JSON list of C-alpha atoms in Angstrom, two decimals:
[
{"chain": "A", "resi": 2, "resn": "UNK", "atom": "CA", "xyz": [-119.49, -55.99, -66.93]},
{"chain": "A", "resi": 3, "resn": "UNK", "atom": "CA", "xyz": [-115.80, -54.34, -65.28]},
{"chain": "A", "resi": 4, "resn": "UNK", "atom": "CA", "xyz": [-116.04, -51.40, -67.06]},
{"chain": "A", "resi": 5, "resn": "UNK", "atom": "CA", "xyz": [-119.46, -50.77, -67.38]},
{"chain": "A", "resi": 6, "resn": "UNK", "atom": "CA", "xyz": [-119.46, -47.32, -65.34]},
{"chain": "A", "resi": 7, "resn": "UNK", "atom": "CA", "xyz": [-116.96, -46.16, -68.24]},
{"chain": "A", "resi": 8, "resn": "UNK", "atom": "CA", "xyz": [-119.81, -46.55, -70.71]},
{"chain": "A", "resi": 9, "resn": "UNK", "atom": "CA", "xyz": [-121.99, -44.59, -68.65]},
{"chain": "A", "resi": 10, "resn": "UNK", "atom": "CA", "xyz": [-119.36, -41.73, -68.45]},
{"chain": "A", "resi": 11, "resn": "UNK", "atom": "CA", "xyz": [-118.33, -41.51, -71.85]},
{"chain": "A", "resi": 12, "resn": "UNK", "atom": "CA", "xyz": [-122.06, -41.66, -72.67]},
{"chain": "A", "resi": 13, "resn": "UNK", "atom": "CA", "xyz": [-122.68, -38.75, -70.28]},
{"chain": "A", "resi": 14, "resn": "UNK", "atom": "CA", "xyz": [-119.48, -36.53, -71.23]},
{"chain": "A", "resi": 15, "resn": "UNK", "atom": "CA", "xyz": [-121.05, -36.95, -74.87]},
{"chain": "A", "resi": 16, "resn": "UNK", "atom": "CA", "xyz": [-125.01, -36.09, -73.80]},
{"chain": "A", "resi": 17, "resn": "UNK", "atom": "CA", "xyz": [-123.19, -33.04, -71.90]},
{"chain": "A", "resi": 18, "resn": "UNK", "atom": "CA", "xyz": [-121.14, -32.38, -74.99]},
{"chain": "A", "resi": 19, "resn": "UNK", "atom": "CA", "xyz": [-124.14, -31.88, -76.76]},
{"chain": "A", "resi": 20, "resn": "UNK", "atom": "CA", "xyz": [-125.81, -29.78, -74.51]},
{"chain": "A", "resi": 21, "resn": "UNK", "atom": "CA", "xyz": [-128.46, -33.02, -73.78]},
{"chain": "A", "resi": 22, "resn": "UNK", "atom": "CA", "xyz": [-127.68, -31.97, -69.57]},
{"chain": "A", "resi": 23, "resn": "UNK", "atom": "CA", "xyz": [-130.78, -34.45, -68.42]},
{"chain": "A", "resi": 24, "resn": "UNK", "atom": "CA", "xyz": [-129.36, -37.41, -70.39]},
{"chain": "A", "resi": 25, "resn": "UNK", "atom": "CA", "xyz": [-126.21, -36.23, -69.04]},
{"chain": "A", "resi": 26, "resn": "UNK", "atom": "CA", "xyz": [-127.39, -36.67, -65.49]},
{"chain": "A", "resi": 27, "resn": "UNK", "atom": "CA", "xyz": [-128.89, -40.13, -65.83]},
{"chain": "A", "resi": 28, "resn": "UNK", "atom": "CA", "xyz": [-125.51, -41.67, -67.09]},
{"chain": "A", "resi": 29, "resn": "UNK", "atom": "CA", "xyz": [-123.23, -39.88, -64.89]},
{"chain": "A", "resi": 30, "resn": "UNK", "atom": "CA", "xyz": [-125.85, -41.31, -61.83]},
{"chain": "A", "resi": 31, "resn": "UNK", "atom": "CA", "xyz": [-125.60, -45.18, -63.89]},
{"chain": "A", "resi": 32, "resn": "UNK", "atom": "CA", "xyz": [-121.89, -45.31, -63.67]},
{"chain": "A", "resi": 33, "resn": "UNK", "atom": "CA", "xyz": [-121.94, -44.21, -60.31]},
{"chain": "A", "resi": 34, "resn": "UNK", "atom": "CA", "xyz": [-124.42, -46.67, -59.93]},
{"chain": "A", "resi": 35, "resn": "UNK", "atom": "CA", "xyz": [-122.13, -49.51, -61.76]},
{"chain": "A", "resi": 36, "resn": "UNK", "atom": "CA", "xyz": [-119.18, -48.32, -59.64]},
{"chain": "A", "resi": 37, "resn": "UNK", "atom": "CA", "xyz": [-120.18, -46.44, -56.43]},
{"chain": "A", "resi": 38, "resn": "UNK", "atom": "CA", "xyz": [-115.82, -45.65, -55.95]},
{"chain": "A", "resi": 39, "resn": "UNK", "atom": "CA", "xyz": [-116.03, -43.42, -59.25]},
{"chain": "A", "resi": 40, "resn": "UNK", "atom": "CA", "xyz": [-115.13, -40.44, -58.04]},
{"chain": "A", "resi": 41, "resn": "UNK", "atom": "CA", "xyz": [-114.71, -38.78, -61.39]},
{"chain": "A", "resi": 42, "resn": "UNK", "atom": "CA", "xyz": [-118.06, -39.92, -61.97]},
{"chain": "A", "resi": 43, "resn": "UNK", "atom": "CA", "xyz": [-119.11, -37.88, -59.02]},
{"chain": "A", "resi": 44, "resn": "UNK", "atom": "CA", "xyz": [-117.19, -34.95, -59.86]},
{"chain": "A", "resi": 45, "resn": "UNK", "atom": "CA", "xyz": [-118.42, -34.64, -63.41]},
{"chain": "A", "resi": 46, "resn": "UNK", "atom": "CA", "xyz": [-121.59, -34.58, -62.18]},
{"chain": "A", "resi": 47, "resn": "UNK", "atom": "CA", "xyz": [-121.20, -31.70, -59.75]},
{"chain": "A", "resi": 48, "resn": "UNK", "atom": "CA", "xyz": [-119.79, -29.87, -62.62]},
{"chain": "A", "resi": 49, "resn": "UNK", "atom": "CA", "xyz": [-123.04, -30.22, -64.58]},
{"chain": "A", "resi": 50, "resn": "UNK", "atom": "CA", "xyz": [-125.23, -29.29, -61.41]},
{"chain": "A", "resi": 51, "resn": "UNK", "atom": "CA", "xyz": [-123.02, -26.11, -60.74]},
{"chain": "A", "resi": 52, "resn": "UNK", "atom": "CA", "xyz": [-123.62, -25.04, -64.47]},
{"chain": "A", "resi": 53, "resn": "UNK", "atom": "CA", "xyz": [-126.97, -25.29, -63.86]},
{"chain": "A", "resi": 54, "resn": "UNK", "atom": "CA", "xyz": [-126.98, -23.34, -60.73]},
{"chain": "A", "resi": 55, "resn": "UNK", "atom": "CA", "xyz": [-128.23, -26.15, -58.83]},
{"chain": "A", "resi": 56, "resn": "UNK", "atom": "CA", "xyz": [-125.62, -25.71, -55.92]},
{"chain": "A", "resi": 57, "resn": "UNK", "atom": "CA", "xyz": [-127.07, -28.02, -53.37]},
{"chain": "A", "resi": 58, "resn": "UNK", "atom": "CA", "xyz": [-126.81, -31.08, -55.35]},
{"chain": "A", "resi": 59, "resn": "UNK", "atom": "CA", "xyz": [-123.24, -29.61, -57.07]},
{"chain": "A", "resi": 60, "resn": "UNK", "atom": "CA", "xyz": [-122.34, -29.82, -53.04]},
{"chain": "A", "resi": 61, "resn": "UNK", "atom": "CA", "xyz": [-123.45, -33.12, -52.93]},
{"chain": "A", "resi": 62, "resn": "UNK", "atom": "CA", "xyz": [-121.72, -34.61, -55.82]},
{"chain": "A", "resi": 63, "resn": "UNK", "atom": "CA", "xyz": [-118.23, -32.55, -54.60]},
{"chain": "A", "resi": 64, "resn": "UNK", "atom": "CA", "xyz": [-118.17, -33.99, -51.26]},
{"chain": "A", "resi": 65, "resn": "UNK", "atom": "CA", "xyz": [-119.40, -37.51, -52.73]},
{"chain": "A", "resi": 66, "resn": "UNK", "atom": "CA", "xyz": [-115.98, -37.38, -54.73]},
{"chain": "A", "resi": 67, "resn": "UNK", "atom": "CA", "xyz": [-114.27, -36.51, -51.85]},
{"chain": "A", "resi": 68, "resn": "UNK", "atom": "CA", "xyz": [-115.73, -39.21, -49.68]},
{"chain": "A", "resi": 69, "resn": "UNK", "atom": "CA", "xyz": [-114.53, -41.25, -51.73]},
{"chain": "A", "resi": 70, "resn": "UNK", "atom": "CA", "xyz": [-111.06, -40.12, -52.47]},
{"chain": "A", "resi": 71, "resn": "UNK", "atom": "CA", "xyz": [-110.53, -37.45, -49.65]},
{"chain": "A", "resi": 72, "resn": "UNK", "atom": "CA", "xyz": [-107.55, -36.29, -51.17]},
{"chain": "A", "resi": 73, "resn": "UNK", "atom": "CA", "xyz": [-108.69, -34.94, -54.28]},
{"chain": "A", "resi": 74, "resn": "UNK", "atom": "CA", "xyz": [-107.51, -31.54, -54.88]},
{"chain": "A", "resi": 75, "resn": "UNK", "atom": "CA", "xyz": [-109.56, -30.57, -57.67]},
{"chain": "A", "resi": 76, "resn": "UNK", "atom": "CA", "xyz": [-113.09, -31.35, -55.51]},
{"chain": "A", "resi": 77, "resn": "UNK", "atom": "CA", "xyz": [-112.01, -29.16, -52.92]},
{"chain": "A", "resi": 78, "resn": "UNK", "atom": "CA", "xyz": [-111.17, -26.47, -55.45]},
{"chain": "A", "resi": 79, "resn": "UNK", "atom": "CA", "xyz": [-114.91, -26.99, -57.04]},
{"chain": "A", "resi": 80, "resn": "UNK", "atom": "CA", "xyz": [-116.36, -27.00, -53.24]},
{"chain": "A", "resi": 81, "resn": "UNK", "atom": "CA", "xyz": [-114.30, -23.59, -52.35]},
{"chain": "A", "resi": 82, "resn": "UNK", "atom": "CA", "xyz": [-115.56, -22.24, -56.00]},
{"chain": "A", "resi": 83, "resn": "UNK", "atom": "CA", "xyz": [-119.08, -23.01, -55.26]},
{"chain": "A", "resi": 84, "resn": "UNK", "atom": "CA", "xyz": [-118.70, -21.04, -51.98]},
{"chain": "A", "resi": 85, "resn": "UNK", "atom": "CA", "xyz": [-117.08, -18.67, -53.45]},
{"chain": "A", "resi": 86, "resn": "UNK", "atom": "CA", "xyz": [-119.85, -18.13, -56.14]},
{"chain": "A", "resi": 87, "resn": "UNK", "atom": "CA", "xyz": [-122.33, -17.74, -52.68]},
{"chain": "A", "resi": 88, "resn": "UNK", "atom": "CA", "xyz": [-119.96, -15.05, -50.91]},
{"chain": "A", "resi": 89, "resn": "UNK", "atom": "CA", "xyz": [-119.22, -17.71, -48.35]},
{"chain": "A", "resi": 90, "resn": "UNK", "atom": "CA", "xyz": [-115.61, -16.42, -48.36]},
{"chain": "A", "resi": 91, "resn": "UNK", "atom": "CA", "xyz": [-114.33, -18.01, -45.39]},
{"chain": "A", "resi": 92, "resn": "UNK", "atom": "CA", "xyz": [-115.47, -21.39, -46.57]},
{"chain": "A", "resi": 93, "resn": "UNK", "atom": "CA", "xyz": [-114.18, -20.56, -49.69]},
{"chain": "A", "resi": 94, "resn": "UNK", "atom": "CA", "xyz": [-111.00, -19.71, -48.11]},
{"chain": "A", "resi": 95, "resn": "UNK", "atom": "CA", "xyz": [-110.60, -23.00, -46.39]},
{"chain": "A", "resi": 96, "resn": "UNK", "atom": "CA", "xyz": [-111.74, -25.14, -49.37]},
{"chain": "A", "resi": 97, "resn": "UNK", "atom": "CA", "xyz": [-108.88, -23.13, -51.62]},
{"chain": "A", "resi": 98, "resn": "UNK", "atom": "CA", "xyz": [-106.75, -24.16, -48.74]},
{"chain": "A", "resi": 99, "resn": "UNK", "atom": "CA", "xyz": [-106.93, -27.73, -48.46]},
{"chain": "A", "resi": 100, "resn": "UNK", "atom": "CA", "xyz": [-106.63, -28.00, -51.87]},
{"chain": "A", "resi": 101, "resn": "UNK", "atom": "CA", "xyz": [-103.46, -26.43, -51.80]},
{"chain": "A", "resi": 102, "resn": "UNK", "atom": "CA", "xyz": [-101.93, -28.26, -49.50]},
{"chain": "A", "resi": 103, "resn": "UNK", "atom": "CA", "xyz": [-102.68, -31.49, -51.65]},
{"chain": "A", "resi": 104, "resn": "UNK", "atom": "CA", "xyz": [-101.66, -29.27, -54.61]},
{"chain": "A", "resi": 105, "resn": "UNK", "atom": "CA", "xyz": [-99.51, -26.08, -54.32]},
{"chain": "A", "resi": 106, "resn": "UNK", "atom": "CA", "xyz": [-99.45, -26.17, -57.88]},
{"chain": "A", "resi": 107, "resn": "UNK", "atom": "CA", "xyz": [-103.07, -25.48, -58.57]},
{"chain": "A", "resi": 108, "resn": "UNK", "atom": "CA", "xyz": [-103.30, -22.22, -59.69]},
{"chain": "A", "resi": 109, "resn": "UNK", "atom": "CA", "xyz": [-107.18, -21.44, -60.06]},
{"chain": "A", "resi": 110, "resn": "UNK", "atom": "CA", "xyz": [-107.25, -22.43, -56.28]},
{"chain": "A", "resi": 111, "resn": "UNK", "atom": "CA", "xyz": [-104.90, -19.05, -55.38]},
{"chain": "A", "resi": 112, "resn": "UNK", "atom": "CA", "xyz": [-106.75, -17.35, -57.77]},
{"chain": "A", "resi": 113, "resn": "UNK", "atom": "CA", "xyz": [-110.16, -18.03, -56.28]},
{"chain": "A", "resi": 114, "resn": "UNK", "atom": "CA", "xyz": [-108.11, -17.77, -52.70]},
{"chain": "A", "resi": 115, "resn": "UNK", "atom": "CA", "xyz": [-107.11, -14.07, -53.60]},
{"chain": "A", "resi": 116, "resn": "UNK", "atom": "CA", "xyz": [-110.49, -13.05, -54.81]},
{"chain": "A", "resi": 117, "resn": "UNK", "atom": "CA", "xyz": [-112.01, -14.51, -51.48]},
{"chain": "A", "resi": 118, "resn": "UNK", "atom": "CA", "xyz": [-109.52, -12.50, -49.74]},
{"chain": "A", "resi": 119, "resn": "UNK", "atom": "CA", "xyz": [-110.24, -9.61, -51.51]},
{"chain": "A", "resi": 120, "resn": "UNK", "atom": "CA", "xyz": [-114.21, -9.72, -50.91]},
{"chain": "A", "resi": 121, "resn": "UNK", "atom": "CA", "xyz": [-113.38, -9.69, -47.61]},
{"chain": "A", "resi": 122, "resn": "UNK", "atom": "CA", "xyz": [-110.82, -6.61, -47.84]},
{"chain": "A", "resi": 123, "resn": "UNK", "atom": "CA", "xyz": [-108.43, -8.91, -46.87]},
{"chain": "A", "resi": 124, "resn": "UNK", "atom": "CA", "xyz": [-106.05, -7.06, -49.74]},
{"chain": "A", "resi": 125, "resn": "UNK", "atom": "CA", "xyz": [-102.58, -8.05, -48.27]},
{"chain": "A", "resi": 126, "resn": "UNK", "atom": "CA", "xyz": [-103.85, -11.85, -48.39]},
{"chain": "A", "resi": 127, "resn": "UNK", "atom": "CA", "xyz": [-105.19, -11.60, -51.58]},
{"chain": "A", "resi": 128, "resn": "UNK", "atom": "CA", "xyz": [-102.15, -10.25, -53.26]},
{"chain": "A", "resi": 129, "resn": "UNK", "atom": "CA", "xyz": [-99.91, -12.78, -52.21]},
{"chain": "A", "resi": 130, "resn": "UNK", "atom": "CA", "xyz": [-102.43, -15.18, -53.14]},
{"chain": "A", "resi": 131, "resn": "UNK", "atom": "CA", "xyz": [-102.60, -13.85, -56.83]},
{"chain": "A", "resi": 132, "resn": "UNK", "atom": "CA", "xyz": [-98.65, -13.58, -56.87]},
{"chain": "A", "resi": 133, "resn": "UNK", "atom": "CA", "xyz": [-98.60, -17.15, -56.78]},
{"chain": "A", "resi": 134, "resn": "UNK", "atom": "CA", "xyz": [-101.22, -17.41, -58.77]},
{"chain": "A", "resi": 135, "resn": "UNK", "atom": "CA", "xyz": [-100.18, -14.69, -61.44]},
{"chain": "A", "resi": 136, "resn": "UNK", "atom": "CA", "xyz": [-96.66, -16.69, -60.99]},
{"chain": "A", "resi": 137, "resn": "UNK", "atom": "CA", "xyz": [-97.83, -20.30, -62.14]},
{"chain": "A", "resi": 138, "resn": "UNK", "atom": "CA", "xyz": [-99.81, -19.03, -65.07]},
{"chain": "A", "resi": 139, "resn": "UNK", "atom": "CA", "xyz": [-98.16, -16.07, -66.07]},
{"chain": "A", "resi": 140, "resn": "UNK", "atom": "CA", "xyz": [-100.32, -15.07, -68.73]},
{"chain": "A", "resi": 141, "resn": "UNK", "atom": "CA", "xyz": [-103.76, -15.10, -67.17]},
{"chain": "A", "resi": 142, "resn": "UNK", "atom": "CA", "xyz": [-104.91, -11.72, -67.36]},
{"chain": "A", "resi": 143, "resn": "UNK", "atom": "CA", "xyz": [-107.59, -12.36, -64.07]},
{"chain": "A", "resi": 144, "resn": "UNK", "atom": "CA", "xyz": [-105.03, -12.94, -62.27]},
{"chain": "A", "resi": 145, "resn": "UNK", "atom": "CA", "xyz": [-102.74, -9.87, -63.34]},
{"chain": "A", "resi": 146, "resn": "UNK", "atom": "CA", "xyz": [-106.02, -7.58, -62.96]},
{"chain": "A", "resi": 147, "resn": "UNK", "atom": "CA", "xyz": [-106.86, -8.65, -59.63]},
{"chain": "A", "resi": 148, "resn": "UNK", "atom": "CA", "xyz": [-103.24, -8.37, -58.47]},
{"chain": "A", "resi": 149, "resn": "UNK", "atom": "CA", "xyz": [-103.13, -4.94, -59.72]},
{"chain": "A", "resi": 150, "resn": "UNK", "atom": "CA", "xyz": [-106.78, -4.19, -58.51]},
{"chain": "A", "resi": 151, "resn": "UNK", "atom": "CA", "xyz": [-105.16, -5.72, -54.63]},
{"chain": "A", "resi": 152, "resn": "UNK", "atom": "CA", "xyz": [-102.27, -3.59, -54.97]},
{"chain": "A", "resi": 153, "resn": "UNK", "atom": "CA", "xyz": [-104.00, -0.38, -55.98]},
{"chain": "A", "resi": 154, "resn": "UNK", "atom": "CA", "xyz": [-105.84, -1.39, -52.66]},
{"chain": "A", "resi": 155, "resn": "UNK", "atom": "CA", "xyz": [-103.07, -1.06, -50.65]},
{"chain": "A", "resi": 156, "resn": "UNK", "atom": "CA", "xyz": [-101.93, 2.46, -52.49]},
{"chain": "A", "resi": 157, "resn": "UNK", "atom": "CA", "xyz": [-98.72, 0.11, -54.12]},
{"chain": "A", "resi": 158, "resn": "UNK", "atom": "CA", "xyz": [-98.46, 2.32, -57.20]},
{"chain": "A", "resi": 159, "resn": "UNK", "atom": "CA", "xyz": [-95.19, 0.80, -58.30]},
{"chain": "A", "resi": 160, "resn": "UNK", "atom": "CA", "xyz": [-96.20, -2.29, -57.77]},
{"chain": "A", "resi": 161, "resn": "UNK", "atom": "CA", "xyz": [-99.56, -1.57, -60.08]},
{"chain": "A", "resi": 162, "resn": "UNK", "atom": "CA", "xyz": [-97.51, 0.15, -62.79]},
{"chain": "A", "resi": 163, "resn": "UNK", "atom": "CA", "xyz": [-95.53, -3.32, -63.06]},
{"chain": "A", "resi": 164, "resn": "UNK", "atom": "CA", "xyz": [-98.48, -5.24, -63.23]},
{"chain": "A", "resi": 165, "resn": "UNK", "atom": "CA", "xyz": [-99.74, -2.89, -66.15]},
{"chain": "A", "resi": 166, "resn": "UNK", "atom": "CA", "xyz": [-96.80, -2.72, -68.33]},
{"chain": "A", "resi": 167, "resn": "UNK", "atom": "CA", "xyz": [-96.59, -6.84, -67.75]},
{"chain": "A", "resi": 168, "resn": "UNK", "atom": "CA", "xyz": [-99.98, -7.13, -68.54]},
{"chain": "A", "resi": 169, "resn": "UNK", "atom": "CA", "xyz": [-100.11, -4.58, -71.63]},
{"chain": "A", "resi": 170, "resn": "UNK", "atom": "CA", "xyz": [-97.23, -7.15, -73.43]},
{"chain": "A", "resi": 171, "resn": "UNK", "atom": "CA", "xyz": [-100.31, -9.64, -74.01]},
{"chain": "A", "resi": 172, "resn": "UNK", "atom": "CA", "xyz": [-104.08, -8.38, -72.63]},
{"chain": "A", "resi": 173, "resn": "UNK", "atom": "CA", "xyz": [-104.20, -4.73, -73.98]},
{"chain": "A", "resi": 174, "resn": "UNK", "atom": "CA", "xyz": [-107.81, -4.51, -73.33]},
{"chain": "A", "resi": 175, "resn": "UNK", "atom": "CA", "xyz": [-107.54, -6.17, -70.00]},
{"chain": "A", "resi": 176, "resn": "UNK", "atom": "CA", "xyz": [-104.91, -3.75, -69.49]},
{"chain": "A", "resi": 177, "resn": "UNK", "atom": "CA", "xyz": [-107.04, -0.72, -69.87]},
{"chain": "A", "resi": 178, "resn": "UNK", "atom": "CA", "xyz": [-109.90, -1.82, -67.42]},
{"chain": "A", "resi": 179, "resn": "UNK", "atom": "CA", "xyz": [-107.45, -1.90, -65.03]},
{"chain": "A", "resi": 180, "resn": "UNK", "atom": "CA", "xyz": [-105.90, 1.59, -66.08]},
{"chain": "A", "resi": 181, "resn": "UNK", "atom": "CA", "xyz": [-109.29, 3.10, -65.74]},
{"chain": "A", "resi": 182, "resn": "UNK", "atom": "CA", "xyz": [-110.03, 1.23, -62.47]},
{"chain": "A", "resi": 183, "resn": "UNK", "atom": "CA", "xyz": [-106.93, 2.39, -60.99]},
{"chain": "A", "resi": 184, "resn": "UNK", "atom": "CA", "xyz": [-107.23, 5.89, -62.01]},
{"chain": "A", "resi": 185, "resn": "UNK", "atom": "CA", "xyz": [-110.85, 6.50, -61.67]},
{"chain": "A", "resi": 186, "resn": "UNK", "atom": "CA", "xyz": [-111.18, 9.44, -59.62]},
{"chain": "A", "resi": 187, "resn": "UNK", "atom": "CA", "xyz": [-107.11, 10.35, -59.45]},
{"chain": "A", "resi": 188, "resn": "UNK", "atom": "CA", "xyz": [-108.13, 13.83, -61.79]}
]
């Protein structure tokens, strides 16, 4: 059948749906099986191992995808988050990078760029990584926090009491953690 390896997929996003994560895993491998150039397939099923904190086989599945269709942003996003998630930083760093050069656009890939740069005190890196970020999704309070968190790193104090009083118009309790964390010992 042509489309067989879309049954398998639907039947899989479904079984994950559902929480049924083995089932899951046998029809995301059939339609990768029915069509071995499904990368979506592939990706999908990364996805599923990473939530399981099986990051050997997520790996796999990631850089299956991206055998497959090498320029695929979104795989080298989930490759640089799954080193990110193992304080491989510099990985992570490059992963986030590729990605944006097929995507500039893709704003979880600064994000999880700045918070790589961060981990590795990297702070002037990391804010102008979650500027861009902060600037394509303008109300995601991660990205505001960590901004202000980079900032406060670099003893910016204008530059944090923006962030706050930006933040404060639509994450008041996001707002506060990063009041506290950027006062905490200032007495």
């Amino acid at each position: 059948m042509k489309f067989e390896h879309w049954l398998y997929f639907y039947r899989a996003r479904i079984c994950a749906l559902f929480k049924l994560e083995d089932r899951a895993i046998e029809n995301y491998k059939l339609a990768l099986a029915a069509n071995p150039a499904f990368s979506l397939s592939a990706s999908c099923l990364g996805h599923l191992y990473a939530s399981r904190s099986q990051v050997h086989l997520a790996e796999q599945c990631f850089q299956q995808a991206l055998q497959i269709n090498p320029k695929d942003a979104i795989s080298h996003f989930n490759i640089g988050f799954l080193y990110e998630r193992q304080r491989q930083y510099g990985k992570a760093i490059d992963a986030f990078g590729v990605a944006l050069e097929l995507s500039p656009k893709l704003d979880r890939a600064w994000y999880g760029m700045g918070l790589a740069h961060a981990a590795l005190n990297q702070h002037e890196s990391a804010a102008k990584a979650l500027e861009k970020a902060a600037e394509l999704q303008p109300m995601n309070p991660h990205a505001w926090y960590g901004l202000g968190m980079a900032y406060h790193t670099l003893g910016n104090k204008q530059k944090v009491a923006e962030i706050i009083e930006h933040l404060n118009r639509f994450d008041p309790k996001m707002t506060q953690q990063l009041i506290k964390e950027t006062t905490a010992g200032a007495h």
